Amino acid sequence: MSSHPPESNRKSPPRGMPSGSGAVAAASRQDAVLRERLKQYFQGLNEVRRGICLLNAGRFTEAGIAFSRASVYGYRGESLATLLAASYLGQGKTSEATHHLERAARREADQPAAQIRHALSLWADGQHPAAIDALRQAIARDPECAELHFQLGTLLADAEEYDEAELRFTQAANLDRGHTEALVSLALCRGLRQAPAEAVACLQKAQARRPHDPRIGLLLAQAALAVAQQEQGPVSLRVVLPDDGALTDPQGLNGLLRVIETDPDFVDAFLSLPEDQVDPDVFAVLLGTLERALAHQPEHAELHFHCGQVLSRLGRRPEAIDANERAVGLKPRYIRALIELAKLYQATDRTADATTRLEQAVRAGARYADVFFLLGNLYRDQGQWQRARRAYQRALKINARYDAARDALAALPA
């Protein structure tokens, strides 16, 4: 059973959702989009992992096909945390999501960003020599900036001045050992001058830094195949498999953290999806982010509640109970947390505790048919027939077509 009653058995729609069949249809469409997005994400990630195994086995053509499939699925090597934050867009929160993600990107931006933007605007305007000259002047002022060398190399490559472009990419890679794109561009230049073995060396370094990136994997497969054809012999690669960093990069986690802190009910979108259609990694990432959010806002009852929901989805019921109890401790009339606690207590054979929490939810205003039906079941299981009868009758008064409540009422002893 979900954390709030199904639409057909509610007296009113859940908080944050407008009433009416149109809202239900919109929610259904959002769920379908979210399911498909998550499905394609994991399909793409699995193809990348498969491609890497094929690279290590020396099966470069098949590896290239696997990396291409990953791109067809829309997978670009982004972390799962980034994808979950971006899914805020699918909840009709485009401006908020864009704001959160852009703010994170701005904090990562380097100092010469304005100079680079100026050069690129000149290039886009067709003033190619002026754009290149602008970057040369910027480098003269700041010769140790890897990004300036990289951007100049990119413009030179577009202008087909490959020799100097290769020198600029080499300089960028030497100045910033973590500049993966410089290594990729350097590899492309070396491939153009028919040096695939040198391209492979660059791409292996780039792949080790971004093992989840299908584009780098595809380029590496192509370069390795070229080496094998050139040397007419086997090529041995040692390629890195993606680890959990593919799911939780720091920038993606920060973006997801800001989304959840702004709107904790965002988590509901994922919890509404069928269990067999969502990879457990999704909830592991959500749980880690919720725990980080709670470190910032320990008095936030909604965060405790959603943490409890995710823990329950992961099968960690004792911890889920603790989280929901903390939510109720902070907000005693928190109906959703009280109902969630009742269900968790019932699932762990603590019938009396479940009854107490559900009675509190009713007193706090939970006038849902499902709540009275569940309460009737709890009374029935404790032999309290009259209370069970009244609870089932109240459920039927709210929803006269509630067949489960009618059958339970009929089955009670006379």
mmCIF file of C-alpha atoms in Angstrom:
data_model
loop_
_atom_site.group_PDB
_atom_site.id
_atom_site.type_symbol
_atom_site.label_atom_id
_atom_site.label_comp_id
_atom_site.label_asym_id
_atom_site.label_seq_id
_atom_site.Cartn_x
_atom_site.Cartn_y
_atom_site.Cartn_z
ATOM 1 C CA MET A 1 0.000 0.000 0.000
ATOM 2 C CA SER A 2 1.302 3.469 -0.837
ATOM 3 C CA SER A 3 1.994 6.195 1.697
ATOM 4 C CA HIS A 4 -1.415 7.763 1.090
ATOM 5 C CA PRO A 5 -4.726 6.170 0.078
ATOM 6 C CA PRO A 6 -5.461 5.412 -3.585
ATOM 7 C CA GLU A 7 -7.352 8.093 -5.484
ATOM 8 C CA SER A 8 -10.614 6.125 -5.491
ATOM 9 C CA ASN A 9 -10.724 5.826 -1.709
ATOM 10 C CA ARG A 10 -9.790 9.341 -0.646
ATOM 11 C CA LYS A 11 -12.154 11.978 0.576
ATOM 12 C CA SER A 12 -9.893 14.605 -0.993
ATOM 13 C CA PRO A 13 -6.748 14.531 -3.178
ATOM 14 C CA PRO A 14 -3.310 14.505 -1.556
ATOM 15 C CA ARG A 15 -1.525 17.715 -0.737
ATOM 16 C CA GLY A 16 0.002 19.481 -3.712
ATOM 17 C CA MET A 17 -2.205 17.724 -6.306
ATOM 18 C CA PRO A 18 -5.173 19.505 -7.856
ATOM 19 C CA SER A 19 -8.444 17.575 -7.880
ATOM 20 C CA GLY A 20 -10.131 16.104 -10.926
ATOM 21 C CA SER A 21 -9.525 13.417 -13.528
ATOM 22 C CA GLY A 22 -7.245 15.749 -15.488
ATOM 23 C CA ALA A 23 -4.804 15.893 -12.573
ATOM 24 C CA VAL A 24 -4.829 12.101 -12.267
ATOM 25 C CA ALA A 25 -4.139 11.735 -15.996
ATOM 26 C CA ALA A 26 -1.312 14.291 -15.791
ATOM 27 C CA ALA A 27 0.243 12.422 -12.857
ATOM 28 C CA SER A 28 -0.024 9.165 -14.798
ATOM 29 C CA ARG A 29 1.743 10.716 -17.784
ATOM 30 C CA GLN A 30 4.484 12.079 -15.537
ATOM 31 C CA ASP A 31 4.955 8.642 -14.006
ATOM 32 C CA ALA A 32 5.229 7.082 -17.470
ATOM 33 C CA VAL A 33 7.831 9.642 -18.547
ATOM 34 C CA LEU A 34 9.812 9.154 -15.350
ATOM 35 C CA ARG A 35 9.693 5.354 -15.670
ATOM 36 C CA GLU A 36 10.933 5.539 -19.251
ATOM 37 C CA ARG A 37 13.695 7.989 -18.357
ATOM 38 C CA LEU A 38 14.972 5.799 -15.542
ATOM 39 C CA LYS A 39 14.688 2.664 -17.694
ATOM 40 C CA GLN A 40 16.737 4.226 -20.483
ATOM 41 C CA TYR A 41 19.300 5.554 -18.019
ATOM 42 C CA PHE A 42 20.059 2.085 -16.664
ATOM 43 C CA GLN A 43 19.899 0.510 -20.122
ATOM 44 C CA GLY A 44 22.510 3.037 -21.276
ATOM 45 C CA LEU A 45 24.699 2.486 -18.227
ATOM 46 C CA ASN A 46 24.521 -1.290 -18.750
ATOM 47 C CA GLU A 47 25.548 -0.879 -22.398
ATOM 48 C CA VAL A 48 28.564 1.178 -21.291
ATOM 49 C CA ARG A 49 29.566 -1.557 -18.856
ATOM 50 C CA ARG A 50 29.099 -4.156 -21.570
ATOM 51 C CA GLY A 51 31.182 -2.090 -24.001
ATOM 52 C CA ILE A 52 34.011 -1.850 -21.486
ATOM 53 C CA CYS A 53 34.025 -5.627 -20.983
ATOM 54 C CA LEU A 54 34.172 -6.064 -24.757
ATOM 55 C CA LEU A 55 37.081 -3.599 -24.975
ATOM 56 C CA ASN A 56 39.005 -5.573 -22.383
ATOM 57 C CA ALA A 57 38.268 -8.723 -24.386
ATOM 58 C CA GLY A 58 39.672 -7.144 -27.546
ATOM 59 C CA ARG A 59 36.289 -7.204 -29.333
ATOM 60 C CA PHE A 60 36.454 -3.591 -30.498
ATOM 61 C CA THR A 61 33.720 -3.627 -33.158
ATOM 62 C CA GLU A 62 31.171 -5.079 -30.738
ATOM 63 C CA ALA A 63 32.328 -2.621 -28.064
ATOM 64 C CA GLY A 64 31.692 0.279 -30.425
ATOM 65 C CA ILE A 65 28.159 -1.020 -31.074
ATOM 66 C CA ALA A 66 27.480 -1.219 -27.323
ATOM 67 C CA PHE A 67 28.668 2.361 -26.741
ATOM 68 C CA SER A 68 26.543 3.536 -29.675
ATOM 69 C CA ARG A 69 23.501 1.833 -28.163
ATOM 70 C CA ALA A 70 24.134 3.669 -24.891
ATOM 71 C CA SER A 71 23.950 6.961 -26.780
ATOM 72 C CA VAL A 72 20.744 5.860 -28.539
ATOM 73 C CA TYR A 73 19.201 5.370 -25.081
ATOM 74 C CA GLY A 74 20.050 9.009 -24.378
ATOM 75 C CA TYR A 75 22.763 8.132 -21.876
ATOM 76 C CA ARG A 76 25.549 10.716 -21.872
ATOM 77 C CA GLY A 77 27.493 9.601 -18.839
ATOM 78 C CA GLU A 78 25.679 11.875 -16.384
ATOM 79 C CA SER A 79 25.324 10.685 -12.828
ATOM 80 C CA LEU A 80 22.066 9.253 -11.517
ATOM 81 C CA ALA A 81 21.935 12.123 -9.011
ATOM 82 C CA THR A 82 22.042 14.597 -11.904
ATOM 83 C CA LEU A 83 19.295 12.699 -13.726
ATOM 84 C CA LEU A 84 17.057 12.668 -10.640
ATOM 85 C CA ALA A 85 17.539 16.399 -10.147
ATOM 86 C CA ALA A 86 16.813 17.018 -13.820
ATOM 87 C CA SER A 87 13.622 14.957 -13.535
ATOM 88 C CA TYR A 88 12.293 17.907 -11.518
ATOM 89 C CA LEU A 89 11.712 19.343 -14.992
ATOM 90 C CA GLY A 90 9.172 16.589 -15.584
ATOM 91 C CA GLN A 91 7.226 17.607 -12.495
ATOM 92 C CA GLY A 92 6.301 20.971 -13.997
ATOM 93 C CA LYS A 93 9.059 22.769 -12.075
ATOM 94 C CA THR A 94 11.200 23.812 -15.047
ATOM 95 C CA SER A 95 12.264 27.227 -13.765
ATOM 96 C CA GLU A 96 13.156 25.954 -10.283
ATOM 97 C CA ALA A 97 15.152 23.002 -11.612
ATOM 98 C CA THR A 98 17.024 25.157 -14.088
ATOM 99 C CA HIS A 99 17.807 27.658 -11.349
ATOM 100 C CA HIS A 100 19.175 24.977 -9.010
ATOM 101 C CA LEU A 101 21.310 23.267 -11.633
ATOM 102 C CA GLU A 102 22.627 26.481 -13.149
ATOM 103 C CA ARG A 103 23.563 27.812 -9.727
ATOM 104 C CA ALA A 104 25.598 24.660 -9.096
ATOM 105 C CA ALA A 105 27.306 25.050 -12.474
ATOM 106 C CA ARG A 106 28.156 28.695 -11.782
ATOM 107 C CA ARG A 107 29.963 27.740 -8.606
ATOM 108 C CA GLU A 108 32.076 25.330 -10.674
ATOM 109 C CA ALA A 109 32.867 27.932 -13.317
ATOM 110 C CA ASP A 110 36.433 29.122 -13.727
ATOM 111 C CA GLN A 111 37.661 32.718 -13.796
ATOM 112 C CA PRO A 112 38.274 33.175 -17.566
ATOM 113 C CA ALA A 113 34.637 32.354 -18.394
ATOM 114 C CA ALA A 114 33.880 35.913 -19.571
ATOM 115 C CA GLN A 115 36.879 35.978 -21.916
ATOM 116 C CA ILE A 116 35.913 32.607 -23.365
ATOM 117 C CA ARG A 117 32.296 33.704 -23.860
ATOM 118 C CA HIS A 118 33.527 36.808 -25.678
ATOM 119 C CA ALA A 119 35.742 34.758 -28.005
ATOM 120 C CA LEU A 120 32.990 32.262 -28.727
ATOM 121 C CA SER A 121 30.517 35.034 -29.490
ATOM 122 C CA LEU A 122 33.003 36.447 -32.031
ATOM 123 C CA TRP A 123 33.362 32.990 -33.569
ATOM 124 C CA ALA A 124 29.584 32.533 -33.764
ATOM 125 C CA ASP A 125 29.387 35.933 -35.504
ATOM 126 C CA GLY A 126 31.777 34.699 -38.183
ATOM 127 C CA GLN A 127 34.746 36.724 -36.890
ATOM 128 C CA HIS A 128 37.040 33.699 -36.678
ATOM 129 C CA PRO A 129 40.456 35.432 -36.710
ATOM 130 C CA ALA A 130 39.243 37.914 -34.085
ATOM 131 C CA ALA A 131 37.998 35.064 -31.871
ATOM 132 C CA ILE A 132 41.316 33.238 -32.069
ATOM 133 C CA ASP A 133 43.211 36.469 -31.428
ATOM 134 C CA ALA A 134 41.042 37.214 -28.376
ATOM 135 C CA LEU A 135 41.996 33.860 -26.841
ATOM 136 C CA ARG A 136 45.683 34.401 -27.685
ATOM 137 C CA GLN A 137 45.563 37.701 -25.803
ATOM 138 C CA ALA A 138 43.842 36.057 -22.857
ATOM 139 C CA ILE A 139 46.552 33.367 -22.747
ATOM 140 C CA ALA A 140 49.240 36.051 -22.858
ATOM 141 C CA ARG A 141 47.711 37.474 -19.671
ATOM 142 C CA ASP A 142 47.147 34.076 -18.051
ATOM 143 C CA PRO A 143 49.458 31.470 -19.649
ATOM 144 C CA GLU A 144 48.814 28.857 -16.927
ATOM 145 C CA CYS A 145 45.058 28.608 -17.565
ATOM 146 C CA ALA A 146 44.314 25.196 -19.057
ATOM 147 C CA GLU A 147 40.812 26.125 -20.145
ATOM 148 C CA LEU A 148 42.030 29.020 -22.297
ATOM 149 C CA HIS A 149 44.474 26.707 -24.104
ATOM 150 C CA PHE A 150 41.720 24.140 -24.569
ATOM 151 C CA GLN A 151 39.251 26.651 -26.024
ATOM 152 C CA LEU A 152 41.892 28.038 -28.355
ATOM 153 C CA GLY A 153 42.725 24.498 -29.486
ATOM 154 C CA THR A 154 39.035 23.875 -30.165
ATOM 155 C CA LEU A 155 38.740 26.954 -32.396
ATOM 156 C CA LEU A 156 41.991 26.111 -34.185
ATOM 157 C CA ALA A 157 40.747 22.577 -34.856
ATOM 158 C CA ASP A 158 37.502 24.000 -36.270
ATOM 159 C CA ALA A 159 39.660 26.191 -38.499
ATOM 160 C CA GLU A 160 41.555 23.011 -39.563
ATOM 161 C CA GLU A 161 44.822 24.241 -38.035
ATOM 162 C CA TYR A 162 45.390 20.835 -36.493
ATOM 163 C CA ASP A 163 49.112 21.091 -35.691
ATOM 164 C CA GLU A 164 48.751 24.086 -33.393
ATOM 165 C CA ALA A 165 45.460 22.739 -32.059
ATOM 166 C CA GLU A 166 47.274 19.588 -30.962
ATOM 167 C CA LEU A 167 49.908 21.681 -29.186
ATOM 168 C CA ARG A 168 47.200 23.649 -27.358
ATOM 169 C CA PHE A 169 45.394 20.482 -26.250
ATOM 170 C CA THR A 170 48.707 19.050 -25.050
ATOM 171 C CA GLN A 171 49.342 22.214 -23.050
ATOM 172 C CA ALA A 172 45.856 22.107 -21.529
ATOM 173 C CA ALA A 173 46.272 18.455 -20.534
ATOM 174 C CA ASN A 174 49.666 19.167 -18.968
ATOM 175 C CA LEU A 175 48.414 22.185 -17.021
ATOM 176 C CA ASP A 176 45.280 20.403 -15.769
ATOM 177 C CA ARG A 177 45.686 16.654 -15.316
ATOM 178 C CA GLY A 178 41.955 16.384 -14.771
ATOM 179 C CA HIS A 179 40.954 18.051 -18.049
ATOM 180 C CA THR A 180 39.346 15.052 -19.728
ATOM 181 C CA GLU A 181 38.057 16.942 -22.765
ATOM 182 C CA ALA A 182 41.589 18.122 -23.548
ATOM 183 C CA LEU A 183 42.710 14.497 -23.680
ATOM 184 C CA VAL A 184 39.798 13.544 -25.939
ATOM 185 C CA SER A 185 40.503 16.414 -28.334
ATOM 186 C CA LEU A 186 44.203 15.579 -28.304
ATOM 187 C CA ALA A 187 43.355 11.990 -29.222
ATOM 188 C CA LEU A 188 41.222 13.188 -32.151
ATOM 189 C CA CYS A 189 44.101 15.307 -33.445
ATOM 190 C CA ARG A 190 46.469 12.347 -33.222
ATOM 191 C CA GLY A 191 43.964 10.194 -35.028
ATOM 192 C CA LEU A 192 43.802 12.745 -37.838
ATOM 193 C CA ARG A 193 47.565 12.519 -38.344
ATOM 194 C CA GLN A 194 47.305 8.717 -38.529
ATOM 195 C CA ALA A 195 48.738 7.998 -35.080
ATOM 196 C CA PRO A 196 46.016 5.749 -33.586
ATOM 197 C CA ALA A 197 48.345 4.230 -30.976
ATOM 198 C CA GLU A 198 48.955 7.701 -29.524
ATOM 199 C CA ALA A 199 45.214 8.360 -29.677
ATOM 200 C CA VAL A 200 44.583 5.148 -27.717
ATOM 201 C CA ALA A 201 47.030 6.280 -25.011
ATOM 202 C CA CYS A 202 45.159 9.584 -24.568
ATOM 203 C CA LEU A 203 41.741 7.959 -24.643
ATOM 204 C CA GLN A 204 42.683 5.363 -22.046
ATOM 205 C CA LYS A 205 43.601 8.189 -19.667
ATOM 206 C CA ALA A 206 40.339 9.986 -20.472
ATOM 207 C CA GLN A 207 38.307 6.804 -20.010
ATOM 208 C CA ALA A 208 39.891 6.159 -16.618
ATOM 209 C CA ARG A 209 38.660 9.592 -15.511
ATOM 210 C CA ARG A 210 35.178 9.252 -17.034
ATOM 211 C CA PRO A 211 34.524 5.516 -17.353
ATOM 212 C CA HIS A 212 30.772 6.086 -17.652
ATOM 213 C CA ASP A 213 31.060 8.290 -20.766
ATOM 214 C CA PRO A 214 29.885 6.344 -23.879
ATOM 215 C CA ARG A 215 31.429 8.858 -26.290
ATOM 216 C CA ILE A 216 34.909 8.253 -24.897
ATOM 217 C CA GLY A 217 34.302 4.507 -24.941
ATOM 218 C CA LEU A 218 33.227 4.624 -28.594
ATOM 219 C CA LEU A 219 36.285 6.692 -29.605
ATOM 220 C CA LEU A 220 38.554 4.295 -27.726
ATOM 221 C CA ALA A 221 36.992 1.295 -29.480
ATOM 222 C CA GLN A 222 37.473 2.965 -32.872
ATOM 223 C CA ALA A 223 41.082 3.933 -32.132
ATOM 224 C CA ALA A 224 41.936 0.458 -30.824
ATOM 225 C CA LEU A 225 40.406 -1.121 -33.935
ATOM 226 C CA ALA A 226 42.535 1.200 -36.103
ATOM 227 C CA VAL A 227 45.674 0.141 -34.217
ATOM 228 C CA ALA A 228 44.786 -3.532 -34.632
ATOM 229 C CA GLN A 229 44.270 -3.069 -38.376
ATOM 230 C CA GLN A 230 47.444 -1.011 -38.728
ATOM 231 C CA GLU A 231 49.630 -3.427 -36.804
ATOM 232 C CA GLN A 232 47.727 -6.513 -38.007
ATOM 233 C CA GLY A 233 47.841 -8.014 -34.555
ATOM 234 C CA PRO A 234 45.978 -8.080 -31.230
ATOM 235 C CA VAL A 235 45.782 -4.931 -29.084
ATOM 236 C CA SER A 236 45.559 -5.300 -25.316
ATOM 237 C CA LEU A 237 43.594 -2.729 -23.334
ATOM 238 C CA ARG A 238 42.986 -2.416 -19.599
ATOM 239 C CA VAL A 239 39.838 -0.345 -19.348
ATOM 240 C CA VAL A 240 38.168 0.840 -16.131
ATOM 241 C CA LEU A 241 34.597 -0.171 -15.250
ATOM 242 C CA PRO A 242 32.324 2.575 -13.834
ATOM 243 C CA ASP A 243 31.966 2.509 -10.054
ATOM 244 C CA ASP A 244 29.328 4.181 -7.892
ATOM 245 C CA GLY A 245 30.763 7.553 -8.927
ATOM 246 C CA ALA A 246 28.709 7.120 -12.081
ATOM 247 C CA LEU A 247 25.647 7.395 -9.857
ATOM 248 C CA THR A 248 26.628 10.082 -7.351
ATOM 249 C CA ASP A 249 29.034 12.732 -8.577
ATOM 250 C CA PRO A 250 29.445 15.709 -6.164
ATOM 251 C CA GLN A 251 27.865 18.292 -8.474
ATOM 252 C CA GLY A 252 24.880 16.054 -9.205
ATOM 253 C CA LEU A 253 24.375 15.371 -5.502
ATOM 254 C CA ASN A 254 24.493 19.082 -4.725
ATOM 255 C CA GLY A 255 21.850 19.786 -7.371
ATOM 256 C CA LEU A 256 19.630 16.986 -6.072
ATOM 257 C CA LEU A 257 20.137 18.167 -2.500
ATOM 258 C CA ARG A 258 18.882 21.659 -3.341
ATOM 259 C CA VAL A 259 15.839 20.248 -5.142
ATOM 260 C CA ILE A 260 14.889 18.030 -2.182
ATOM 261 C CA GLU A 261 15.463 20.796 0.369
ATOM 262 C CA THR A 262 13.215 23.090 -1.663
ATOM 263 C CA ASP A 263 10.499 20.490 -2.285
ATOM 264 C CA PRO A 264 10.723 17.293 -0.179
ATOM 265 C CA ASP A 265 7.521 15.979 -1.816
ATOM 266 C CA PHE A 266 9.589 15.597 -5.004
ATOM 267 C CA VAL A 267 10.535 12.149 -3.604
ATOM 268 C CA ASP A 268 6.884 11.042 -3.954
ATOM 269 C CA ALA A 269 7.251 10.880 -7.731
ATOM 270 C CA PHE A 270 9.743 8.025 -7.416
ATOM 271 C CA LEU A 271 7.935 6.235 -4.602
ATOM 272 C CA SER A 272 4.768 6.142 -6.703
ATOM 273 C CA LEU A 273 6.478 3.971 -9.324
ATOM 274 C CA PRO A 274 6.030 0.169 -9.175
ATOM 275 C CA GLU A 275 8.805 -1.538 -7.244
ATOM 276 C CA ASP A 276 9.774 -3.852 -10.106
ATOM 277 C CA GLN A 277 10.247 -0.907 -12.476
ATOM 278 C CA VAL A 278 12.764 1.113 -10.465
ATOM 279 C CA ASP A 279 16.383 0.145 -9.885
ATOM 280 C CA PRO A 280 17.299 0.058 -6.149
ATOM 281 C CA ASP A 281 20.174 2.439 -6.923
ATOM 282 C CA VAL A 282 17.571 5.195 -7.402
ATOM 283 C CA PHE A 283 16.450 4.886 -3.797
ATOM 284 C CA ALA A 284 19.997 4.499 -2.500
ATOM 285 C CA VAL A 285 20.866 7.852 -4.114
ATOM 286 C CA LEU A 286 17.661 9.472 -2.808
ATOM 287 C CA LEU A 287 18.344 8.153 0.700
ATOM 288 C CA GLY A 288 21.899 9.469 0.733
ATOM 289 C CA THR A 289 20.688 12.876 -0.427
ATOM 290 C CA LEU A 290 17.883 12.981 2.133
ATOM 291 C CA GLU A 291 20.373 12.158 4.884
ATOM 292 C CA ARG A 292 22.577 15.027 3.701
ATOM 293 C CA ALA A 293 19.551 17.325 3.682
ATOM 294 C CA LEU A 294 18.706 16.282 7.249
ATOM 295 C CA ALA A 295 22.238 17.131 8.340
ATOM 296 C CA HIS A 296 21.414 20.695 7.227
ATOM 297 C CA GLN A 297 17.813 20.749 8.476
ATOM 298 C CA PRO A 298 17.392 18.239 11.332
ATOM 299 C CA GLU A 299 14.113 19.895 12.459
ATOM 300 C CA HIS A 300 12.439 19.394 9.067
ATOM 301 C CA ALA A 301 9.627 16.860 9.682
ATOM 302 C CA GLU A 302 8.920 16.308 5.971
ATOM 303 C CA LEU A 303 12.525 15.277 5.328
ATOM 304 C CA HIS A 304 12.344 12.695 8.137
ATOM 305 C CA PHE A 305 9.071 11.389 6.708
ATOM 306 C CA HIS A 306 10.456 11.008 3.182
ATOM 307 C CA CYS A 307 13.602 9.423 4.566
ATOM 308 C CA GLY A 308 11.343 6.889 6.274
ATOM 309 C CA GLN A 309 9.498 6.236 3.030
ATOM 310 C CA VAL A 310 12.719 5.509 1.154
ATOM 311 C CA LEU A 311 14.039 3.304 3.973
ATOM 312 C CA SER A 312 10.802 1.331 3.833
ATOM 313 C CA ARG A 313 11.142 0.945 0.054
ATOM 314 C CA LEU A 314 14.642 -0.415 0.631
ATOM 315 C CA GLY A 315 13.253 -2.967 3.111
ATOM 316 C CA ARG A 316 14.804 -1.320 6.186
ATOM 317 C CA ARG A 317 11.627 -1.173 8.282
ATOM 318 C CA PRO A 318 13.075 -0.601 11.795
ATOM 319 C CA GLU A 319 14.981 2.435 10.507
ATOM 320 C CA ALA A 320 11.892 3.576 8.598
ATOM 321 C CA ILE A 321 9.890 3.448 11.836
ATOM 322 C CA ASP A 322 12.526 5.524 13.630
ATOM 323 C CA ALA A 323 12.518 8.143 10.859
ATOM 324 C CA ASN A 324 8.723 8.466 10.884
ATOM 325 C CA GLU A 325 8.651 8.648 14.685
ATOM 326 C CA ARG A 326 11.083 11.559 14.465
ATOM 327 C CA ALA A 327 8.759 13.229 11.940
ATOM 328 C CA VAL A 328 5.783 12.818 14.291
ATOM 329 C CA GLY A 329 7.861 14.018 17.224
ATOM 330 C CA LEU A 330 8.508 17.246 15.334
ATOM 331 C CA LYS A 331 4.957 17.510 13.956
ATOM 332 C CA PRO A 332 2.469 15.539 16.099
ATOM 333 C CA ARG A 333 -0.471 15.969 13.706
ATOM 334 C CA TYR A 334 1.511 14.916 10.623
ATOM 335 C CA ILE A 335 -1.146 12.709 9.010
ATOM 336 C CA ARG A 336 1.014 11.073 6.344
ATOM 337 C CA ALA A 337 3.697 10.085 8.864
ATOM 338 C CA LEU A 338 1.062 8.712 11.267
ATOM 339 C CA ILE A 339 -0.481 6.592 8.500
ATOM 340 C CA GLU A 340 2.942 5.413 7.384
ATOM 341 C CA LEU A 341 3.785 4.410 10.952
ATOM 342 C CA ALA A 342 0.537 2.450 11.240
ATOM 343 C CA LYS A 343 1.401 0.479 8.114
ATOM 344 C CA LEU A 344 4.961 -0.158 9.256
ATOM 345 C CA TYR A 345 3.808 -1.310 12.696
ATOM 346 C CA GLN A 346 1.197 -3.567 11.131
ATOM 347 C CA ALA A 347 3.847 -5.074 8.818
ATOM 348 C CA THR A 348 6.069 -5.797 11.831
ATOM 349 C CA ASP A 349 3.229 -7.383 13.888
ATOM 350 C CA ARG A 350 2.916 -4.451 16.303
ATOM 351 C CA THR A 351 -0.874 -4.263 15.986
ATOM 352 C CA ALA A 352 -1.518 -2.163 19.093
ATOM 353 C CA ASP A 353 1.048 0.462 18.031
ATOM 354 C CA ALA A 354 -0.427 0.495 14.530
ATOM 355 C CA THR A 355 -3.907 1.070 15.967
ATOM 356 C CA THR A 356 -2.741 3.915 18.191
ATOM 357 C CA ARG A 357 -1.043 5.742 15.340
ATOM 358 C CA LEU A 358 -4.000 5.309 12.985
ATOM 359 C CA GLU A 359 -6.434 6.593 15.617
ATOM 360 C CA GLN A 360 -4.198 9.638 16.007
ATOM 361 C CA ALA A 361 -4.277 10.140 12.237
ATOM 362 C CA VAL A 362 -8.101 10.081 12.265
ATOM 363 C CA ARG A 363 -8.193 12.610 15.105
ATOM 364 C CA ALA A 364 -5.785 14.786 13.122
ATOM 365 C CA GLY A 365 -8.227 14.813 10.188
ATOM 366 C CA ALA A 366 -7.461 11.728 8.055
ATOM 367 C CA ARG A 367 -10.942 11.156 6.654
ATOM 368 C CA TYR A 368 -9.997 8.606 4.013
ATOM 369 C CA ALA A 369 -11.859 5.408 3.215
ATOM 370 C CA ASP A 370 -8.606 3.460 3.165
ATOM 371 C CA VAL A 371 -7.668 4.723 6.619
ATOM 372 C CA PHE A 372 -10.958 3.516 8.120
ATOM 373 C CA PHE A 373 -10.664 0.214 6.272
ATOM 374 C CA LEU A 374 -7.152 -0.331 7.652
ATOM 375 C CA LEU A 375 -8.349 0.700 11.117
ATOM 376 C CA GLY A 376 -11.225 -1.774 10.834
ATOM 377 C CA ASN A 377 -8.751 -4.537 9.978
ATOM 378 C CA LEU A 378 -6.654 -3.695 13.029
ATOM 379 C CA TYR A 379 -9.699 -3.754 15.333
ATOM 380 C CA ARG A 380 -10.842 -7.039 13.777
ATOM 381 C CA ASP A 381 -7.412 -8.634 14.303
ATOM 382 C CA GLN A 382 -7.656 -7.714 18.010
ATOM 383 C CA GLY A 383 -11.190 -9.104 18.353
ATOM 384 C CA GLN A 384 -12.782 -5.669 18.746
ATOM 385 C CA TRP A 385 -15.778 -6.462 16.560
ATOM 386 C CA GLN A 386 -17.938 -3.407 17.269
ATOM 387 C CA ARG A 387 -15.098 -0.989 16.606
ATOM 388 C CA ALA A 388 -14.219 -2.871 13.433
ATOM 389 C CA ARG A 389 -17.855 -2.675 12.282
ATOM 390 C CA ARG A 390 -17.998 1.098 12.850
ATOM 391 C CA ALA A 391 -14.704 1.617 11.013
ATOM 392 C CA TYR A 392 -15.848 -0.372 7.958
ATOM 393 C CA GLN A 393 -19.155 1.507 7.954
ATOM 394 C CA ARG A 394 -17.334 4.825 7.957
ATOM 395 C CA ALA A 395 -15.165 3.637 5.043
ATOM 396 C CA LEU A 396 -18.338 2.753 3.100
ATOM 397 C CA LYS A 397 -19.943 6.078 3.957
ATOM 398 C CA ILE A 398 -16.980 7.818 2.295
ATOM 399 C CA ASN A 399 -16.885 5.413 -0.646
ATOM 400 C CA ALA A 400 -20.050 3.361 -1.141
ATOM 401 C CA ARG A 401 -18.330 1.262 -3.827
ATOM 402 C CA TYR A 402 -15.477 0.146 -1.583
ATOM 403 C CA ASP A 403 -15.944 -3.617 -2.110
ATOM 404 C CA ALA A 404 -13.116 -4.701 0.224
ATOM 405 C CA ALA A 405 -14.701 -2.797 3.137
ATOM 406 C CA ARG A 406 -18.154 -4.240 2.329
ATOM 407 C CA ASP A 407 -16.774 -7.787 2.230
ATOM 408 C CA ALA A 408 -14.871 -7.293 5.495
ATOM 409 C CA LEU A 409 -17.987 -5.913 7.173
ATOM 410 C CA ALA A 410 -20.078 -8.877 5.999
ATOM 411 C CA ALA A 411 -17.453 -11.310 7.283
ATOM 412 C CA LEU A 412 -17.568 -9.977 10.855
ATOM 413 C CA PRO A 413 -19.276 -12.162 13.517
ATOM 414 C CA ALA A 414 -22.927 -11.235 14.119
#
